[in-house]
mmCIF file of C-alpha atoms in Angstrom:
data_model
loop_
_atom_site.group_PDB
_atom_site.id
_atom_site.type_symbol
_atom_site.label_atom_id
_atom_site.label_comp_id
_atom_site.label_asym_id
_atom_site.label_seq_id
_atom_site.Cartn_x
_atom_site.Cartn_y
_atom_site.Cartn_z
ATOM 1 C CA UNK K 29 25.529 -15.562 7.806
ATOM 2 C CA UNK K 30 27.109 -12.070 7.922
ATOM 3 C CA UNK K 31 25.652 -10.315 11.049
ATOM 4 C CA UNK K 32 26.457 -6.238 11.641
ATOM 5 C CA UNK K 33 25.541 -4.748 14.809
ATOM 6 C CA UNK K 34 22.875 -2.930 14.846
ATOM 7 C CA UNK K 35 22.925 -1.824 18.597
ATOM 8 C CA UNK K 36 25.496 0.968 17.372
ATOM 9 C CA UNK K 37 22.997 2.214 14.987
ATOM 10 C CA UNK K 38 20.992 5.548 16.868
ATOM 11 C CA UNK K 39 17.537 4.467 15.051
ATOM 12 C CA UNK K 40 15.372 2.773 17.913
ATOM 13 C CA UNK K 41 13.726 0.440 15.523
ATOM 14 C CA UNK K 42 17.425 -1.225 14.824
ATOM 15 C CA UNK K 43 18.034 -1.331 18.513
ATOM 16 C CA UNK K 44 14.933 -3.280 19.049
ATOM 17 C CA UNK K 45 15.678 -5.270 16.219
ATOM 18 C CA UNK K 46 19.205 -5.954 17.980
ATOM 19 C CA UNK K 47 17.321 -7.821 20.630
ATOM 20 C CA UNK K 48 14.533 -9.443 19.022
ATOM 21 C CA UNK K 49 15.644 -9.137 15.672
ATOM 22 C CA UNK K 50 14.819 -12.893 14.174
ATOM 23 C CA UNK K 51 12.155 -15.418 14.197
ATOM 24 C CA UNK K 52 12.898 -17.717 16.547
ATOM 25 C CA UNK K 53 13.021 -14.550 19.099
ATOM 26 C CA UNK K 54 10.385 -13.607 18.337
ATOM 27 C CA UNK K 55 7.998 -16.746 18.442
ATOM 28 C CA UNK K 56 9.981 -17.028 21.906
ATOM 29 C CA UNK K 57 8.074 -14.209 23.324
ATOM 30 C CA UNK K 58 4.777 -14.922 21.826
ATOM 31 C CA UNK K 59 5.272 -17.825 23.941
ATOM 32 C CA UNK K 60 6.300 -16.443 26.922
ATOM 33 C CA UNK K 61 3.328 -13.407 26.636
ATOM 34 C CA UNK K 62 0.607 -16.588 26.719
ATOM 35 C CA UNK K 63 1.844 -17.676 29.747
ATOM 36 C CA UNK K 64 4.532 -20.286 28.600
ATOM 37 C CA UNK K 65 7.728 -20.637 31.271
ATOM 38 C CA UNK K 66 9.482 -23.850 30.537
ATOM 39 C CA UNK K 67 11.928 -25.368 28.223
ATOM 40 C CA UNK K 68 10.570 -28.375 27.646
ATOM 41 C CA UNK K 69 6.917 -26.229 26.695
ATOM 42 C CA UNK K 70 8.692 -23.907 24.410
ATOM 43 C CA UNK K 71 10.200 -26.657 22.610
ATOM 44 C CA UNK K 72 7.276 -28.637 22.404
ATOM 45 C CA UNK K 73 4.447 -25.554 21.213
ATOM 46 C CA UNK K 74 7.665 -24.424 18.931
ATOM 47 C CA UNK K 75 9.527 -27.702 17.875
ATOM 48 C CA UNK K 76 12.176 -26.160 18.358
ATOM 49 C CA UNK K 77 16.237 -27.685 18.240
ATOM 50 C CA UNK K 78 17.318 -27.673 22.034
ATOM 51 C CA UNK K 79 20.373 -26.099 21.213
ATOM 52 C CA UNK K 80 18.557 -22.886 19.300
ATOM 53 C CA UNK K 81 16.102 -22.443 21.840
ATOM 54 C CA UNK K 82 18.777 -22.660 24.614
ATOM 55 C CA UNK K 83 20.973 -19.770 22.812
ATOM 56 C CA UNK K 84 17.661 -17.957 22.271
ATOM 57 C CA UNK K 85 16.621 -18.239 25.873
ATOM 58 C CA UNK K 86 19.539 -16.905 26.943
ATOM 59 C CA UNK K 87 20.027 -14.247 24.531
ATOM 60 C CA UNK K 88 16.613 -12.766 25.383
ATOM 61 C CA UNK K 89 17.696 -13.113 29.463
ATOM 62 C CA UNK K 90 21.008 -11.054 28.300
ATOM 63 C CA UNK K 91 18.285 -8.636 26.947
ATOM 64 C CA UNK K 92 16.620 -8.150 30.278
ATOM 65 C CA UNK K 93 13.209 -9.694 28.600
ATOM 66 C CA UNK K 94 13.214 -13.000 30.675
ATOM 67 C CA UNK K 95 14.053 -13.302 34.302
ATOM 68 C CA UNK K 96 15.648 -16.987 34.780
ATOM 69 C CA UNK K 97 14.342 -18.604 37.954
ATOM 70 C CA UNK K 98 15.314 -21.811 39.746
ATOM 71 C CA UNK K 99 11.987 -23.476 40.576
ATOM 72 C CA UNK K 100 13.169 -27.139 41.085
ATOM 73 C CA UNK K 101 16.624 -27.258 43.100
ATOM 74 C CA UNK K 102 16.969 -31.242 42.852
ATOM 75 C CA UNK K 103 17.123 -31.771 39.648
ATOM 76 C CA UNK K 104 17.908 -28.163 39.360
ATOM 77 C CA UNK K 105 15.486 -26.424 36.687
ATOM 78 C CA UNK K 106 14.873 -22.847 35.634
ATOM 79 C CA UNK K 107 11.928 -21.694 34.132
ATOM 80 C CA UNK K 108 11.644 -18.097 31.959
ATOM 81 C CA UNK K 109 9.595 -15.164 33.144
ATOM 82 C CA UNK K 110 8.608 -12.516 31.434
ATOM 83 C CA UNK K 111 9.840 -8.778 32.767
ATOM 84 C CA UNK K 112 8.563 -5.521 32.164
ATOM 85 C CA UNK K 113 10.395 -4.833 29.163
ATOM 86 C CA UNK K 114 9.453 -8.457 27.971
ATOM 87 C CA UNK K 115 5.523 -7.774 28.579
ATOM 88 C CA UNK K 116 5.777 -4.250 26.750
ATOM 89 C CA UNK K 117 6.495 -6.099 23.711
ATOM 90 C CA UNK K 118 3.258 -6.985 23.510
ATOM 91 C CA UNK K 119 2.113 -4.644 21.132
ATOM 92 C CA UNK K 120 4.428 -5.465 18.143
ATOM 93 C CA UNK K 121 3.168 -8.718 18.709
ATOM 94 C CA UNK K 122 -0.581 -8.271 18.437
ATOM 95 C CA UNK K 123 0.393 -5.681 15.270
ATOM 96 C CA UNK K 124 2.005 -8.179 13.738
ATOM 97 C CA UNK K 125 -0.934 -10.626 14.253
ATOM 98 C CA UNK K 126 -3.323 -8.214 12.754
ATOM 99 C CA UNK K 127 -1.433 -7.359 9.818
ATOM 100 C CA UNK K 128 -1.027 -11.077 9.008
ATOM 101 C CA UNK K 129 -4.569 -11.452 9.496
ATOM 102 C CA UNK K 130 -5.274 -8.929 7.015
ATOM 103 C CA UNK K 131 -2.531 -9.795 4.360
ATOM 104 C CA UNK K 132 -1.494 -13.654 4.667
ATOM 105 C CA UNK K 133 -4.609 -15.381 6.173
ATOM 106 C CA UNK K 134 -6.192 -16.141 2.901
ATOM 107 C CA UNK K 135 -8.835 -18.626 4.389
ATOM 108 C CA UNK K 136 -9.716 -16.447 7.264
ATOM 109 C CA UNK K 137 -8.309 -15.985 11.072
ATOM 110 C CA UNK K 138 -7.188 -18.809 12.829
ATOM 111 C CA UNK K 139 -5.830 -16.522 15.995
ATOM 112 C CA UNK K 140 -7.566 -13.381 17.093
ATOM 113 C CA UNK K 141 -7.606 -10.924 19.612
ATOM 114 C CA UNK K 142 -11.064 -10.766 21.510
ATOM 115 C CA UNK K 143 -12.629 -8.642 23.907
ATOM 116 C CA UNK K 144 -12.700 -10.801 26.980
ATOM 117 C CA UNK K 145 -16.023 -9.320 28.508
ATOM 118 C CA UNK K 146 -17.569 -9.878 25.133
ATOM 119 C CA UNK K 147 -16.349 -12.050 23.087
ATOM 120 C CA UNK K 148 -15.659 -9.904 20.176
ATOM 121 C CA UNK K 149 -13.261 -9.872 17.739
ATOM 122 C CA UNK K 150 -11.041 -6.738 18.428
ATOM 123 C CA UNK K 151 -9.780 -4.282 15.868
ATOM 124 C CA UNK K 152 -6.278 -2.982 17.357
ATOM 125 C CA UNK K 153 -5.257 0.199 16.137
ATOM 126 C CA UNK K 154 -2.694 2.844 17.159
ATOM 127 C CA UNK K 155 -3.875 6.140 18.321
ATOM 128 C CA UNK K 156 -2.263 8.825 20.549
ATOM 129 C CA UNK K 157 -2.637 8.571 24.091
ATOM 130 C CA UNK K 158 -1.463 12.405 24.051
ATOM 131 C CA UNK K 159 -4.847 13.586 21.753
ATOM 132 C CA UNK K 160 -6.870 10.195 21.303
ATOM 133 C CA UNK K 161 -6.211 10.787 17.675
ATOM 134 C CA UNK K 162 -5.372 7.654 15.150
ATOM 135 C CA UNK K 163 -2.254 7.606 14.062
ATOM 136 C CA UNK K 164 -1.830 8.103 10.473
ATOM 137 C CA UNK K 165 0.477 8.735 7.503
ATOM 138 C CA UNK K 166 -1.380 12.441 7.844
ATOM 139 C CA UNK K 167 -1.174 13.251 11.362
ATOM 140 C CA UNK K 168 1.949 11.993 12.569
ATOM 141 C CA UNK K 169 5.508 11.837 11.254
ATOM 142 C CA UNK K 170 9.239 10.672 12.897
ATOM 143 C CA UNK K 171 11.362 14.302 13.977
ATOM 144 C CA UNK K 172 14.936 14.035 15.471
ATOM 145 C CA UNK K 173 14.691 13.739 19.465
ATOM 146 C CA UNK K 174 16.796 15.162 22.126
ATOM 147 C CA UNK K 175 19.561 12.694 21.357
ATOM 148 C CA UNK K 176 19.684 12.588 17.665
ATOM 149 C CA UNK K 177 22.659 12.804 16.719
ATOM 150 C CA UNK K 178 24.094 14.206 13.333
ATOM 151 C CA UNK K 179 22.962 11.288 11.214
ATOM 152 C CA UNK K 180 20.130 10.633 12.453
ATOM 153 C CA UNK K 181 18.881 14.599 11.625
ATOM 154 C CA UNK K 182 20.254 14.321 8.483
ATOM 155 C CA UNK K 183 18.409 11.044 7.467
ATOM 156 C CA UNK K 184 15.406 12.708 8.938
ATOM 157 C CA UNK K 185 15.497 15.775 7.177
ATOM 158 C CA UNK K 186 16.417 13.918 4.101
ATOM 159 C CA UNK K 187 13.781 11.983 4.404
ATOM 160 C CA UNK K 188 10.850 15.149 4.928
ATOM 161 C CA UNK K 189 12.677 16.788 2.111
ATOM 162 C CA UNK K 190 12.024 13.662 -0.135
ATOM 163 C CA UNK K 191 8.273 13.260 1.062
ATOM 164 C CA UNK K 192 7.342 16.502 0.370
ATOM 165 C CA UNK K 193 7.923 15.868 -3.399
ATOM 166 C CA UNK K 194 5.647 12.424 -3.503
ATOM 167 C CA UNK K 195 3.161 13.430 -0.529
ATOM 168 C CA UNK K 196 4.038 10.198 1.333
ATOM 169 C CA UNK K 197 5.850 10.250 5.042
ATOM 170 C CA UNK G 22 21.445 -21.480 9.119
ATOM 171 C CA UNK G 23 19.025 -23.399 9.636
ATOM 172 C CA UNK G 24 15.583 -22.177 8.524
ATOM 173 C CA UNK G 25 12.079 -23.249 8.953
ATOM 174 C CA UNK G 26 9.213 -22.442 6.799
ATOM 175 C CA UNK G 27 7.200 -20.224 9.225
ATOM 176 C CA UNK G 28 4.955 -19.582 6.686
ATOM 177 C CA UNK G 29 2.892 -23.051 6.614
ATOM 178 C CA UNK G 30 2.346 -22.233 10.518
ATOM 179 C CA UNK G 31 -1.068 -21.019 11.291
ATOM 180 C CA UNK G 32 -0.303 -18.503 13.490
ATOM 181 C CA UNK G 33 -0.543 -15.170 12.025
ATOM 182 C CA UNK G 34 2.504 -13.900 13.620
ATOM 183 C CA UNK G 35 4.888 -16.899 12.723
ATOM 184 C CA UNK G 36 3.176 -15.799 8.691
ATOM 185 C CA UNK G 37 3.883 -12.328 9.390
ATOM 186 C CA UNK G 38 7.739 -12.922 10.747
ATOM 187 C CA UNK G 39 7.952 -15.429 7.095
ATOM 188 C CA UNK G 40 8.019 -12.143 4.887
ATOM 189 C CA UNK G 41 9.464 -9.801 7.670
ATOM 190 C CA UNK G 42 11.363 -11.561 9.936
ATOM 191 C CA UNK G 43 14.828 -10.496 9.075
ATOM 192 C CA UNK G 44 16.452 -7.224 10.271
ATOM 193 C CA UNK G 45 17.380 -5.969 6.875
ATOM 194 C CA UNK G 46 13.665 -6.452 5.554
ATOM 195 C CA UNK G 47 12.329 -4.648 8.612
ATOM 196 C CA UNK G 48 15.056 -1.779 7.778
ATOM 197 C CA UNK G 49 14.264 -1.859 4.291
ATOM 198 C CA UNK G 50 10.525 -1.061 4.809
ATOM 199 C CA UNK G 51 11.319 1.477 7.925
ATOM 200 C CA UNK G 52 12.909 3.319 4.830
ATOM 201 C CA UNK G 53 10.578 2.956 2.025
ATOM 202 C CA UNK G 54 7.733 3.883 4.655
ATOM 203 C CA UNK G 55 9.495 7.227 5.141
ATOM 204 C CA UNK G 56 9.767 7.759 0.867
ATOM 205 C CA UNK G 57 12.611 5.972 0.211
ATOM 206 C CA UNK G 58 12.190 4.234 -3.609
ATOM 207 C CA UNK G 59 15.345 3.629 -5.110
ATOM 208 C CA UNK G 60 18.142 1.009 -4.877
ATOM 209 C CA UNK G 61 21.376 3.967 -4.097
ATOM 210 C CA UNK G 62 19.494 5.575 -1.727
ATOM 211 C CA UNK G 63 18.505 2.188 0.349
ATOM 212 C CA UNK G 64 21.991 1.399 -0.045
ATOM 213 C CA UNK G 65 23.516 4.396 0.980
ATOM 214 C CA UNK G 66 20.950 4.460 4.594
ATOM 215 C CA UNK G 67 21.270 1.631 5.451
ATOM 216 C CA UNK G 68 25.215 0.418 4.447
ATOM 217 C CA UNK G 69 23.894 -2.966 3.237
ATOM 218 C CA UNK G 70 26.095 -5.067 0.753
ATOM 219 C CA UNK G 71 24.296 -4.661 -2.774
ATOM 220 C CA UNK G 72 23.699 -8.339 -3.212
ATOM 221 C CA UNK G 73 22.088 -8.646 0.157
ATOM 222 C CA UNK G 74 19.507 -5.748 -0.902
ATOM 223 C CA UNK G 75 18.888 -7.183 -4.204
ATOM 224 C CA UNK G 76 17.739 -10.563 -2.752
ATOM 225 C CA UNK G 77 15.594 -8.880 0.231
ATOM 226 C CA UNK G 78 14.117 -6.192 -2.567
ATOM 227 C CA UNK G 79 13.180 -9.355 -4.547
ATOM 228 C CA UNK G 80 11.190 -10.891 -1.500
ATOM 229 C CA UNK G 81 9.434 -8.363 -0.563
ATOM 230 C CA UNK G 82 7.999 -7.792 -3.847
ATOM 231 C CA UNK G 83 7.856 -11.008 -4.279
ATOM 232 C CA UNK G 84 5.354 -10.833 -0.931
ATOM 233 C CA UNK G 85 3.741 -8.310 -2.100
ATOM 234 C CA UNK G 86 4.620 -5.658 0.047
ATOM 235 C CA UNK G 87 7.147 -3.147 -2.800
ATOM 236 C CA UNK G 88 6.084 -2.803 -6.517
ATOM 237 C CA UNK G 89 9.143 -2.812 -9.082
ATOM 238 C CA UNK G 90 8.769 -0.413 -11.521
ATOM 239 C CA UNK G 91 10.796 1.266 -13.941
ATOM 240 C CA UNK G 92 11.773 5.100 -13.642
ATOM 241 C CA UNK G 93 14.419 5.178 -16.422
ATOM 242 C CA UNK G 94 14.047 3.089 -19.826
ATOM 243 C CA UNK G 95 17.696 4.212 -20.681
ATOM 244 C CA UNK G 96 19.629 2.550 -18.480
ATOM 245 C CA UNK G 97 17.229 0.924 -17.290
ATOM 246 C CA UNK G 98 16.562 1.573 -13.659
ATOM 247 C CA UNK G 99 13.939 0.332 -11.169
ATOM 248 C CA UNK G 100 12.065 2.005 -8.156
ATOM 249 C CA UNK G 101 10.444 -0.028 -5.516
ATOM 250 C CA UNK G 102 7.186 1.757 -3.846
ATOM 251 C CA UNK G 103 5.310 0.552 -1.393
ATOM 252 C CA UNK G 104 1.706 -1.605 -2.067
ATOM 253 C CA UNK G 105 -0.973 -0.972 0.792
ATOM 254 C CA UNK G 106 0.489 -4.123 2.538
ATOM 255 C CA UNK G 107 3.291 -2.804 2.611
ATOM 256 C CA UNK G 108 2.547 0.657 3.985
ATOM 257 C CA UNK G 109 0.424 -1.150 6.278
ATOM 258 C CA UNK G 110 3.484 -2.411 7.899
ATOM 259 C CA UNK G 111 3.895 0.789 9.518
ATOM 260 C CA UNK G 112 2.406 0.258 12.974
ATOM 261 C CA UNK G 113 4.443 -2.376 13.643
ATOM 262 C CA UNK G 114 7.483 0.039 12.873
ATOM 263 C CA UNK G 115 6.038 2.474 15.296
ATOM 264 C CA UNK G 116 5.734 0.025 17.882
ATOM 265 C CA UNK G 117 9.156 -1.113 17.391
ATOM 266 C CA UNK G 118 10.424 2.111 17.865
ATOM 267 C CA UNK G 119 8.263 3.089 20.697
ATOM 268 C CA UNK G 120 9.366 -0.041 22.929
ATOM 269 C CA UNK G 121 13.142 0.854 21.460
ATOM 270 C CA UNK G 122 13.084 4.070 22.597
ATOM 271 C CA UNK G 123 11.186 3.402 25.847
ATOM 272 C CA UNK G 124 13.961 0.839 27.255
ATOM 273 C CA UNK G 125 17.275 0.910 24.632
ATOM 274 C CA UNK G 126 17.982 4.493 25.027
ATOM 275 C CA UNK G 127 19.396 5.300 27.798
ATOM 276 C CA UNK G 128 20.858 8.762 26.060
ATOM 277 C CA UNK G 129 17.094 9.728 25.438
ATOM 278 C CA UNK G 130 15.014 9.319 22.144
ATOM 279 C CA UNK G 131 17.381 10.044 18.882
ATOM 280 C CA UNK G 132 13.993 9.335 16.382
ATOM 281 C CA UNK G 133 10.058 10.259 17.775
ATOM 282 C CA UNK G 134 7.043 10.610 16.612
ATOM 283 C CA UNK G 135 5.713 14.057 16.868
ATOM 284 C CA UNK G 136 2.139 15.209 15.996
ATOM 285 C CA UNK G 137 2.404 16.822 12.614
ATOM 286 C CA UNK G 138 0.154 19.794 13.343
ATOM 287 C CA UNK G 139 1.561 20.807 16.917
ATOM 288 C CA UNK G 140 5.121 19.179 16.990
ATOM 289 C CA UNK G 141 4.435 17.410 20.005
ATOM 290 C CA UNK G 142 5.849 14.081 20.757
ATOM 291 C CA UNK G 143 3.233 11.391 20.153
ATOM 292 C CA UNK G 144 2.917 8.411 22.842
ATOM 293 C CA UNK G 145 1.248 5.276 20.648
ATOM 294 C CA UNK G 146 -0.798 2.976 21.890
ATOM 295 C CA UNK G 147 -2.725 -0.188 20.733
ATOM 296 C CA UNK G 148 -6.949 0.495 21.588
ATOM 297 C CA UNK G 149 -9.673 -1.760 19.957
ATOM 298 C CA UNK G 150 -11.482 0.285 17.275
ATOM 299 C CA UNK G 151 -15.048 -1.179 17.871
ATOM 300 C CA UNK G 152 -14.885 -0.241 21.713
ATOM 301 C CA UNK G 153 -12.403 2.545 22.501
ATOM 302 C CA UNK G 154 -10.659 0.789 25.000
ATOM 303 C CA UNK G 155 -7.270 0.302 25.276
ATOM 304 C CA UNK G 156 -5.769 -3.283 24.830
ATOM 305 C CA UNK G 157 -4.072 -4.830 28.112
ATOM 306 C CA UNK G 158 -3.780 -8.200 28.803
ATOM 307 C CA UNK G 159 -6.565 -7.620 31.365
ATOM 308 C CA UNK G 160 -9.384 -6.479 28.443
ATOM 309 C CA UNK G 161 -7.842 -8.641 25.397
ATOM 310 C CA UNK G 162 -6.550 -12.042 24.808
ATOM 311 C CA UNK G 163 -6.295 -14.400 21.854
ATOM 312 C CA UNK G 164 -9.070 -17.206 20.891
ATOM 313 C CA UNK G 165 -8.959 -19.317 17.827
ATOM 314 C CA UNK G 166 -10.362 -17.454 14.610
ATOM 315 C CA UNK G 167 -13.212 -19.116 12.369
ATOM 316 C CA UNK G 168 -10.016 -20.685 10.277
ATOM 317 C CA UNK G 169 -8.577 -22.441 13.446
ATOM 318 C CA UNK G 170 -7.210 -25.568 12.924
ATOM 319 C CA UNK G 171 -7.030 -28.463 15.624
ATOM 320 C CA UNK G 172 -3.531 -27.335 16.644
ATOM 321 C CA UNK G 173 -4.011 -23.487 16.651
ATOM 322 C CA UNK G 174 -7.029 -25.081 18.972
ATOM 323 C CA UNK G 175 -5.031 -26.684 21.412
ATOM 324 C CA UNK G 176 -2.158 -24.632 21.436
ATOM 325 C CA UNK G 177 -4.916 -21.407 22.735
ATOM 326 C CA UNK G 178 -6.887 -23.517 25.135
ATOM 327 C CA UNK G 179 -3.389 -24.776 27.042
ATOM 328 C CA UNK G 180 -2.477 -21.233 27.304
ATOM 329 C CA UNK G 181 -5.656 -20.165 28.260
ATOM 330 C CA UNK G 182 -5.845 -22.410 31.405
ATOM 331 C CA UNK G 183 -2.266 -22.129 31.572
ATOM 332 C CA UNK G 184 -3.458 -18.370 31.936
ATOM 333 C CA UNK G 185 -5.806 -18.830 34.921
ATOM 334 C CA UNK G 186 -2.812 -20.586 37.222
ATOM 335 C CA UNK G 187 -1.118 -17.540 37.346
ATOM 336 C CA UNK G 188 -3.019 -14.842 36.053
ATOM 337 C CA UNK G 189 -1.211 -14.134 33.335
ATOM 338 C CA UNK G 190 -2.591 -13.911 29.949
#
């Protein structure tokens, strides 16, 4: 399968996508977020070919999402924790639950996020932390930062140019 | 490569990463969500081979998340707009980007999101609509929906007690 890089690429969403960028990654992490540490779990919740989940593992380690640690020394075994970074990707997680509970659960929810004082059934949106504001086509739109670089501005002022004529971000 | 039907899964994300869960798809709707439409232009942003974008434009109309439609009878030539799924996808996209830019770039942000009326840089994050509150893993956690199957019922009760060993979601 023809693979490009896309760690060179300035755009933060490819650079994400570098490290998480495929299913099995992904579904690795959802794992990991619910408390899962161990091979032989991950295999089992994702049946899962050893060999896969052993170059995934260590891919996402590489990544500095997992933390391997040595909790058995005879046999030796590791288990997978979850780091900062690892946790943080929590939110793309629970947006992509919600949007496939909106788009591709034809028969209703069969995972959702509660309220765990209540009960509830939660309705995660984003919103601002700067002005508490939801976050909308409207309101908010991507602007070159500090580091943009030449292509990036140009894409991005491409991009406002060609919104302007349709309305849409 | 190996590939597993992720779709027949229960779990909303593994449906989710079934339409999505390929770089190029997730690149191809980071552009049409910022008014991208037709086939040169994805082409030309994102330096993708031109059979590779024909056969990820085909599934993600054929998920519903682009429209075809015709611009020009003479040639004839096609646009691809975003449906509401599909411009629904773009909270996902900010979250990617705000984890990418929070711990891949070193350099500084090159792409943010800036509050269209003031220019500031927006800081997204995930709250529950009914309550207000923001979503940590200390407010929120996942319980099976009213579509739950025995699995999906399993699988969240494991992780749940697996949860209260070490106090981890």
């Amino acid at each position: 399968m023809q693979r490009k890089n896309f760690g060179n690429m300035q755009c933060p969403v490819a650079r994400s996508l570098e490290r998480v960028g495929e299913w099995w990654s992904i579904l690795i992490l959802r794992e990991a977020i619910h408390g899962i540490t161990r091979f032989d779990e991950f295999q089992r919740n994702l049946d899962i070919a050893p060999n896969i989940l052993t170059r995934r593992l260590t891919a996402l380690v590489d990544s500095g999402l997992l933390e391997k640690r040595l909790y058995c020394e005879k046999p030796p075994r590791y288990e997978y924790i979850l780091t900062p970074r690892g946790r943080d990707f929590r939110p793309i997680l629970l947006s992509l639950q919600a949007w496939g509970n909106r788009h591709f659960a034809p028969e209703g929810a069969s995972v959702m996020l509660v309220d765990r004082a209540t009960g509830v059934a939660a309705d995660p949106i984003l919103i601002d932390r700067n002005t508490g504001q939801p976050i909308t086509d409207a309101t908010h739109a991507n602007a070159p930062g500090p580091a943009a670089g030449p292509g990036v501005r140009k894409r991005l002022t491409r991009k406002t140019s060609a919104t302007s004529q349709d309305g849409s971000p």
